[in-house]
Short mmCIF file of C-alpha atoms in Angstrom, two decimals:
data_model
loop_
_atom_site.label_atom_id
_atom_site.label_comp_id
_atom_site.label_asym_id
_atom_site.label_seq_id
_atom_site.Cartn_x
_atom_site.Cartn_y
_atom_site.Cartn_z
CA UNK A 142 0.00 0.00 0.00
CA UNK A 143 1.41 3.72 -1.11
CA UNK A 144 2.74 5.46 1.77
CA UNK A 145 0.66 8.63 2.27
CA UNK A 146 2.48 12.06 1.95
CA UNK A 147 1.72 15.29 3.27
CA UNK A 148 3.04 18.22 0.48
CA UNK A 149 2.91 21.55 2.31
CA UNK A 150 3.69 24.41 -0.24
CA UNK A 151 2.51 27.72 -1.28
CA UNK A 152 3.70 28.29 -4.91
CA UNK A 153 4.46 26.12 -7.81
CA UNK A 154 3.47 22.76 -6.49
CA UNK A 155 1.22 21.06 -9.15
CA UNK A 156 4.05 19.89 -10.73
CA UNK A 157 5.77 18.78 -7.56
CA UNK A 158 3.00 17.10 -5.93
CA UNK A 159 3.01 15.19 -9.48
CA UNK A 160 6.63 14.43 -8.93
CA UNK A 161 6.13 12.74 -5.78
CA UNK A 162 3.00 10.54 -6.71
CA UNK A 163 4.77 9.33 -9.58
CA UNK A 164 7.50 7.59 -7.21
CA UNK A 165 4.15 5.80 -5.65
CA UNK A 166 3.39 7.79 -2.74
CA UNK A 167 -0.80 9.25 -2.11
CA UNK A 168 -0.09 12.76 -1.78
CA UNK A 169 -2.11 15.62 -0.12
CA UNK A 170 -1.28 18.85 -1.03
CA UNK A 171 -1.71 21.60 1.74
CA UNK A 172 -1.27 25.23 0.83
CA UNK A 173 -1.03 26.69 4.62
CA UNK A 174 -3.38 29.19 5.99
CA UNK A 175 -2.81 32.17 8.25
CA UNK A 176 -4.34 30.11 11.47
CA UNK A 177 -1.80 27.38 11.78
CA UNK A 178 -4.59 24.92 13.56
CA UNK A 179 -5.99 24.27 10.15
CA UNK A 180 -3.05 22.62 9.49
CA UNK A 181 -4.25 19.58 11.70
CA UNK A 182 -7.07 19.10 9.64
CA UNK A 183 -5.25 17.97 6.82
CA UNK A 184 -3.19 15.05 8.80
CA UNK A 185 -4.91 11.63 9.54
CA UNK A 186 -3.79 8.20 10.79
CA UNK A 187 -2.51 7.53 7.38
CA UNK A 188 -0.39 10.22 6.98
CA UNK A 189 3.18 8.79 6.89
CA UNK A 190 5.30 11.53 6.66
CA UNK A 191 5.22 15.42 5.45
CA UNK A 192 7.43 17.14 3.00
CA UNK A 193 7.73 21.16 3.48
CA UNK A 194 8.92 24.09 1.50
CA UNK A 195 10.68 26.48 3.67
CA UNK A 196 9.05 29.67 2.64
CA UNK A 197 5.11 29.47 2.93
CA UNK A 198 4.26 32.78 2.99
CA UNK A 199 3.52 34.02 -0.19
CA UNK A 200 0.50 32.00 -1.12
CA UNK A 201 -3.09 33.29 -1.98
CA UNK A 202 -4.18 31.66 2.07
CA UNK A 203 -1.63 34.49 3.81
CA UNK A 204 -0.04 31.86 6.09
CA UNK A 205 2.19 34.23 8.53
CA UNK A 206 4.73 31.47 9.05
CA UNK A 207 6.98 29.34 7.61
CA UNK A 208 8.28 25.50 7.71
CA UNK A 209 10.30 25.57 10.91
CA UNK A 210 6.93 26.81 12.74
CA UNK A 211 5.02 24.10 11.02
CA UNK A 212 8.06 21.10 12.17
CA UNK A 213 8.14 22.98 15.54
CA UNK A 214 4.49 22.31 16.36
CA UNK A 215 4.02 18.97 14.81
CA UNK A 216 7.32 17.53 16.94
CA UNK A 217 5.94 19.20 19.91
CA UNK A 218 2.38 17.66 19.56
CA UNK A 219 3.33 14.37 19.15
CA UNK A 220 6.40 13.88 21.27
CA UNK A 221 5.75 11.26 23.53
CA UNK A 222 2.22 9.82 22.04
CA UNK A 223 3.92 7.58 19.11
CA UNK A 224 2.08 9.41 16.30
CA UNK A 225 5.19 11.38 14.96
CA UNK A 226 6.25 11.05 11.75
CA UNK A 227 9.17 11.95 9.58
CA UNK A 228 9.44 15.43 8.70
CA UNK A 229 11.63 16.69 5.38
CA UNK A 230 12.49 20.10 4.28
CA UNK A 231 12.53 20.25 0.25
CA UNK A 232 13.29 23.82 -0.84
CA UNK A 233 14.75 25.94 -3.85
CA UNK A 234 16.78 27.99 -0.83
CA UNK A 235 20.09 26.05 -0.84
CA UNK A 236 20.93 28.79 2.01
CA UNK A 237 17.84 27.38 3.96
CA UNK A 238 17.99 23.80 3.60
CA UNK A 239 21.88 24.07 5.12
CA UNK A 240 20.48 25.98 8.32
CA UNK A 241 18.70 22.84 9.24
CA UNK A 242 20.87 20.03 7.42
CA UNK A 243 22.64 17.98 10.65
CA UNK A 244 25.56 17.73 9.09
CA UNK A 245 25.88 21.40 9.43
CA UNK A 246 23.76 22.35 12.71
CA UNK A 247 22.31 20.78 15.75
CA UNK A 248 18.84 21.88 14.24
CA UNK A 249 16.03 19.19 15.89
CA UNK A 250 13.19 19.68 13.25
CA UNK A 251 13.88 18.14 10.35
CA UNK A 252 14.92 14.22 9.71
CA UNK A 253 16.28 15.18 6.58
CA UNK A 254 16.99 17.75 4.33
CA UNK A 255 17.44 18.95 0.27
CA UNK A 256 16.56 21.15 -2.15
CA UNK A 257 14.13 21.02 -4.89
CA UNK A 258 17.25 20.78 -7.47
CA UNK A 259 18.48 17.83 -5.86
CA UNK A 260 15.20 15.85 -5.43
CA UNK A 261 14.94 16.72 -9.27
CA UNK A 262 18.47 15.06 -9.83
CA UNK A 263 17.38 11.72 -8.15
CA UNK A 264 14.39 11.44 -7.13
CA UNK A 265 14.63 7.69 -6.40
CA UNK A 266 16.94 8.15 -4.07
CA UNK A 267 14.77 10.48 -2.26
CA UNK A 268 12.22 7.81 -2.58
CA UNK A 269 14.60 5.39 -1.10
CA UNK A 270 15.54 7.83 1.92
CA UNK A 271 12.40 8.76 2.79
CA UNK A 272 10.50 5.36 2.43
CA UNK A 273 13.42 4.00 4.75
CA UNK A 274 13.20 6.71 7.54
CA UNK A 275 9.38 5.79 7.71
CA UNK A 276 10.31 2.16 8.25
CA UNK A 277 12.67 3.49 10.69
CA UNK A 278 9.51 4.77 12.57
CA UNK A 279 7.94 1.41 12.17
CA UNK A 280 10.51 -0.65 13.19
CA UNK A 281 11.03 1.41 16.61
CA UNK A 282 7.02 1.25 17.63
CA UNK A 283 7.51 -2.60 16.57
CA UNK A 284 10.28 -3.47 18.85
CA UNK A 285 9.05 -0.98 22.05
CA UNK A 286 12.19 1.34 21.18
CA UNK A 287 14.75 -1.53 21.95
CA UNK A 288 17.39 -0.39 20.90
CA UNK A 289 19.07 -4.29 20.52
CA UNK A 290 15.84 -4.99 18.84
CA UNK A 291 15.81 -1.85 16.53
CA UNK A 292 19.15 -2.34 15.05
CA UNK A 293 19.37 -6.23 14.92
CA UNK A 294 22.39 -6.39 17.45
CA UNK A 295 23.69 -9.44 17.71
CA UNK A 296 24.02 -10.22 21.79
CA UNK A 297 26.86 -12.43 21.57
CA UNK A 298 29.14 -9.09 20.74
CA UNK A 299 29.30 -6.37 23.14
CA UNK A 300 28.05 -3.14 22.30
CA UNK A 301 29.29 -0.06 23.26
CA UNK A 302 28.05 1.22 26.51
CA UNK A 303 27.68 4.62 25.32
CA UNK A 304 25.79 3.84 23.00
CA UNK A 305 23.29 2.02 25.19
CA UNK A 306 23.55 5.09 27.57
CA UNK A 307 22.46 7.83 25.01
CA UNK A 308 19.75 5.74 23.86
CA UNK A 309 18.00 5.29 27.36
CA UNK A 310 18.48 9.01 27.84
CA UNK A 311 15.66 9.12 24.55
CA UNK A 312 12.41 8.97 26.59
CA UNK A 313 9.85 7.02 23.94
CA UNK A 314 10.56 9.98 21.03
CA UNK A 315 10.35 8.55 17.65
CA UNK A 316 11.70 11.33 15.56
CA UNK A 317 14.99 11.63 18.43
CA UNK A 318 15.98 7.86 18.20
CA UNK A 319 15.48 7.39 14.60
CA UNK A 320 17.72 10.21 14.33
CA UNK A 321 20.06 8.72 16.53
CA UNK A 322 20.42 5.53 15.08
CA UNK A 323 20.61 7.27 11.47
CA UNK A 324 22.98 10.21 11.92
CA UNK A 325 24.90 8.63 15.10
CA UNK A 326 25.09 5.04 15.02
CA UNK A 327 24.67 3.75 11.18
CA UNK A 328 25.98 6.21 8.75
CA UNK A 329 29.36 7.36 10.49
CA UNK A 330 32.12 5.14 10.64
CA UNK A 331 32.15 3.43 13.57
CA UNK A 332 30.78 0.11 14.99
CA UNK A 333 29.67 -0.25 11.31
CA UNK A 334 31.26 0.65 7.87
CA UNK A 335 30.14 0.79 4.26
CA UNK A 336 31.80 -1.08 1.41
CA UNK A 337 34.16 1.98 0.50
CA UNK A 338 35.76 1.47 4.18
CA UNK A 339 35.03 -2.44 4.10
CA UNK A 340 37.20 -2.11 0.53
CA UNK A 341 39.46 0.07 2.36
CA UNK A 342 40.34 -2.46 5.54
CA UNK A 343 40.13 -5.56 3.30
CA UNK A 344 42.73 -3.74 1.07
CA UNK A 345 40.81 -5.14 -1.94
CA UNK A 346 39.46 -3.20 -5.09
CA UNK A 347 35.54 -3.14 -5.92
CA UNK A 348 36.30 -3.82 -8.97
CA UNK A 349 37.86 -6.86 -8.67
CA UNK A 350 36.58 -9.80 -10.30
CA UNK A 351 35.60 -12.01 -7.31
CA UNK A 352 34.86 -8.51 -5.42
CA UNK A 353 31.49 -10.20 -5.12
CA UNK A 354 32.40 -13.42 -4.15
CA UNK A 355 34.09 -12.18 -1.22
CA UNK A 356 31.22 -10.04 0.19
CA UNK A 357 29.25 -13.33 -0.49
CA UNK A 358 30.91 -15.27 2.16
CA UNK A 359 30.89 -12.45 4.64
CA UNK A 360 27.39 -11.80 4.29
CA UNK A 361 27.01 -12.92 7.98
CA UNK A 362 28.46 -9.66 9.00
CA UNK A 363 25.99 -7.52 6.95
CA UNK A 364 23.93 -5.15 9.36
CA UNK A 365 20.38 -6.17 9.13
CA UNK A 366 19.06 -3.23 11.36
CA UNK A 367 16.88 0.12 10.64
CA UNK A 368 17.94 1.85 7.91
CA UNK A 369 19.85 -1.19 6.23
CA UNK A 370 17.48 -1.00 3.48
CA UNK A 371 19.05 2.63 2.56
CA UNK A 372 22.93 2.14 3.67
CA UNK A 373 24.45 -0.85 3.43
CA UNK A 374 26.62 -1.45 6.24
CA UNK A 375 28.73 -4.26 7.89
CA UNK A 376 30.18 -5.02 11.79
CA UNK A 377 33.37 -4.30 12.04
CA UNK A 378 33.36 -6.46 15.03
CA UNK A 379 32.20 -9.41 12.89
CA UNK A 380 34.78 -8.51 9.92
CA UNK A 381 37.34 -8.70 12.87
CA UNK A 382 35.90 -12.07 14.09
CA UNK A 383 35.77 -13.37 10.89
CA UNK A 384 39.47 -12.29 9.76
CA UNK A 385 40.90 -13.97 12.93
CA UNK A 386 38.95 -17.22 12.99
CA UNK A 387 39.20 -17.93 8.75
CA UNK A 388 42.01 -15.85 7.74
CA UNK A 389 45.00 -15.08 10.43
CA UNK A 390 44.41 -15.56 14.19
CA UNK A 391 48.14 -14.58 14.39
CA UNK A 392 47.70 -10.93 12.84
CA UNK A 393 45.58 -8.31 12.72
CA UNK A 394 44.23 -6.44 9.60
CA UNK A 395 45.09 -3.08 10.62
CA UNK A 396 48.82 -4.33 10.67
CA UNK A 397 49.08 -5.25 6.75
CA UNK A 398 49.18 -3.42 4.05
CA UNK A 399 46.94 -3.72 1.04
CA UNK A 400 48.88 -6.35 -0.60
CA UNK A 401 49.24 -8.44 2.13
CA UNK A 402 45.73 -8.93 2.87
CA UNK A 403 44.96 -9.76 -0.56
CA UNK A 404 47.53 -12.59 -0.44
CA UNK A 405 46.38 -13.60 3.00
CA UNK A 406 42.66 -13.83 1.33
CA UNK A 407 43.47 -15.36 -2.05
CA UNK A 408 45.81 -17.89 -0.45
CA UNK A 409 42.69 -18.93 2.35
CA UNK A 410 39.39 -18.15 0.25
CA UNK A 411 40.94 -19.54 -3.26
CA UNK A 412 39.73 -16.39 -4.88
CA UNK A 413 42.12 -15.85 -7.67
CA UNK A 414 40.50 -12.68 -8.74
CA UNK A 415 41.03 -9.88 -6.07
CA UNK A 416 42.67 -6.89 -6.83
CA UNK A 417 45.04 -5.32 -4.42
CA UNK A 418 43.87 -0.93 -3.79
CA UNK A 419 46.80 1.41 -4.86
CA UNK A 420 47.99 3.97 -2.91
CA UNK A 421 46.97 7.70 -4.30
CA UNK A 422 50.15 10.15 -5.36
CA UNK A 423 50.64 11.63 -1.97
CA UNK A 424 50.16 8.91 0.13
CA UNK A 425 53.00 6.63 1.79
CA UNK A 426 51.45 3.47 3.27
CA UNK A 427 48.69 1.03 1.98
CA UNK A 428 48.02 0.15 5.14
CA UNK A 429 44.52 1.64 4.38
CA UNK A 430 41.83 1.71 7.39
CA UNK A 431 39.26 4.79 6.23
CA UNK A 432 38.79 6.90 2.94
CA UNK A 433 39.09 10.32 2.26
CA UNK A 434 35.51 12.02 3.02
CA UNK A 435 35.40 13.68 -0.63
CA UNK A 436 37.14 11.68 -2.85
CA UNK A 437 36.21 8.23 -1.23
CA UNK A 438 39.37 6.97 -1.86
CA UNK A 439 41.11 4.59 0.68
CA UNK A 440 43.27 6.15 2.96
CA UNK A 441 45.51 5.08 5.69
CA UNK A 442 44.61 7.68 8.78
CA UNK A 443 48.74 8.91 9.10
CA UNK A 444 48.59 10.22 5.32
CA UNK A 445 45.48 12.38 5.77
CA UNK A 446 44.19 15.03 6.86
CA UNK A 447 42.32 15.21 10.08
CA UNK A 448 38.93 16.73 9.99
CA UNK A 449 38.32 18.28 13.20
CA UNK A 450 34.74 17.77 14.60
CA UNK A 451 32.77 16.38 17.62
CA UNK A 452 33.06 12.73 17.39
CA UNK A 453 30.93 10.77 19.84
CA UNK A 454 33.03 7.77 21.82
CA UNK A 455 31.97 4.89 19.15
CA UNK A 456 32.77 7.04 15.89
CA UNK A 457 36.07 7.19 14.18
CA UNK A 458 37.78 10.43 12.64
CA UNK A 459 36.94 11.60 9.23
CA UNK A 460 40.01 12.39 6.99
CA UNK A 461 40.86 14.23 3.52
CA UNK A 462 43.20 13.00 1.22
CA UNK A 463 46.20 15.51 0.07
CA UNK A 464 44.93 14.87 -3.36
CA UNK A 465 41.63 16.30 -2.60
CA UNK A 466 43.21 18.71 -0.46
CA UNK A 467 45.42 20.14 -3.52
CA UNK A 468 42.33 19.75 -5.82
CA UNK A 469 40.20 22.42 -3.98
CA UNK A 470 38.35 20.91 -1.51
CA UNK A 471 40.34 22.64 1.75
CA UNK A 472 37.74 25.85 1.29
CA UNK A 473 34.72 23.54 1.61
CA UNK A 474 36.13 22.02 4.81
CA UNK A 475 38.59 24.84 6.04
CA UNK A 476 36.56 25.12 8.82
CA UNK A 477 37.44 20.97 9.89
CA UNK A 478 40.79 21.98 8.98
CA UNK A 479 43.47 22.68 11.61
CA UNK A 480 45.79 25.58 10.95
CA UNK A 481 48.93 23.52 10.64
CA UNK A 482 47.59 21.35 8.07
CA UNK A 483 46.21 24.09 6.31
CA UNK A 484 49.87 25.59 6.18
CA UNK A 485 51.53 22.26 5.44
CA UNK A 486 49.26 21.95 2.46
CA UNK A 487 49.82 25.48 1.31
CA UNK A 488 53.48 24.68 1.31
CA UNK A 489 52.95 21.51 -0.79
CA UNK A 490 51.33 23.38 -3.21
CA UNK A 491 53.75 26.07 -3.40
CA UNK A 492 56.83 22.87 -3.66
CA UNK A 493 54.38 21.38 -6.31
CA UNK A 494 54.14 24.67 -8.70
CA UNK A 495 57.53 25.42 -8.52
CA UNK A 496 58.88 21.63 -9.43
CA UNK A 497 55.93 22.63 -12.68
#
């Protein structure tokens, strides 16, 4: 059964509210009026989620407010009574949408965010997102917000007790603990990684030949949990499990270098096919363990460039490759940059230009 959608939007939304029914969703379009209680009319038992424009006050109803308001009463009306749903700002005001984007804020409104251009550009992902943050909502009412439950945690590893902590501290609020477990828990690297990092610690190409193969017999460490229909993740506690009881009890992955694991997995799993990863220009060791945050390329932690930000216990450090670094990404993350790297990379550049 199509998930029902709320549109809220002033101007130009015929062909919007078209956009989003074609992707299979029942939508209800809601130009806002000035008394904001109307607004409940308009929202029923099926309504699954609601998808706002940020400015809504130049419509023919003279609403006096705009999204935020809207996201602000709807999260405080249902905050405790398990009727919340996901709420997503869509908007042609890039400047807006990164106000309330968490990557970028601490803003609690919004469970995700983009603008119109964007949704135009790929529109199934947004289909995909938003379908799985319902689920997410599902999934939490299903299993009585255990967490264990929620994420398919497997109880004969140990998970980390901070993790445990900050969830308890979420008293029965949907839109808080999916966000949690989305922004916190299953998209950073941490306790789980995607298959650039998995590529990146396995030291073994995607595009290898028996690439496939290889995630086949690992498939027991695939993360099963909410949200694992959108990101595809794996335990890292697993991969280590399974590395030390099938591959080498006597050393670690993080102590090889890219070529070694691939002979260590070739020579154990008879896949012939596996490519070792390469190390980039300006790096020194393959003993890759992350990837650089723009260009996704793997990375070994010493050769990059930390990204300063406020990592929770469980999450692991973000880095950017020199490459990137001396392709022009430093001004979009100058402000993750420390001012010693900055300099060191300024130098670099200056050593590169003058050797032409």
């Amino acid at each position: 059964m199509a998930y029902k959608i709320l549109y809220i939007d002033d101007l130009e939304t015929k062909s919007r509210e078209k956009d989003i029914e074609n992707l299979g969703y029942e939508v209800k379009l809601y130009n806002p009026t000035s008394d904001i209680s109307d607004l409940f009319k308009e929202l029923d038992a099926k309504t699954k989620a609601c998808v706002l424009d940020y400015r809504l006050t130049k419509g023919e109803n003279n609403a006096c407010f705009d999204a935020p308001t809207i996201a602000q009463t709807l999260r405080t009306k249902h905050k405790n009574d398990l009727k919340d749903f996901p709420l997503i700002l869509m908007s042609n005001e890039g400047i807006k949408v990164k106000e309330f984007d968490k990557d970028l804020t601490s803003q609690d409104l919004f469970d995700f965010v983009l603008t119109k251009q964007e949704f135009s550009n790929d529109k199934s992902n947004f289909k995909k997102k938003l379908d799985s943050f319902v689920k997410s909502y599902e999934i939490i009412i299903q299993h009585k917000f255990d967490l264990n439950k929620i994420i398919a945690f497997d109880e004969n590893f140990t998970l980390h007790s901070r993790i445990k902590s900050d969830a308890l501290t979420i008293n029965k609020n949907l839109f808080s603990l999916s966000s949690f477990i989305y922004y916190d828990v299953v998209r950073p690297i941490g306790i789980l990684i995607g298959e650039d990092v998995l590529s990146a610690r396995l030291g073994v190409s995607k595009e290898s030949e028996d690439w496939n193969k290889l995630l086949e017999i690992i498939n027991s460490s695939i993360y099963a949990g909410a949200f694992s229909d959108y990101l595809k993740r794996w335990w890292m506690d697993k991969i280590n499990k399974w590395w030390s009881e099938t591959i080498s009890s006597e050393v670690s992955l993080r102590r090889l270098n890219a070529d070694e694991r691939v002979e260590l997995l070739k020579s154990k799993l008879g896949l012939k096919n596996l490519t070792p990863l390469t190390k980039t220009k300006h790096s020194l060791s393959s003993n890759f363990w992350t990837i650089c945050k723009d260009s996704r390329e793997p990375l070994d932690p010493f050769d990059g460039i930390e990204l300063i930000k406020d990592y929770l216990p469980w999450q692991e450090k973000e880095y950017l490759s020199i490459e990137s670094a001396l392709a022009g990404k430093m001004d979009e993350y100058k402000n993750q940059i420390s001012e010693i790297d900055k300099k060191a990379v300024r130098e670099l550049v200056k050593k590169e230009r003058a050797n032409g």
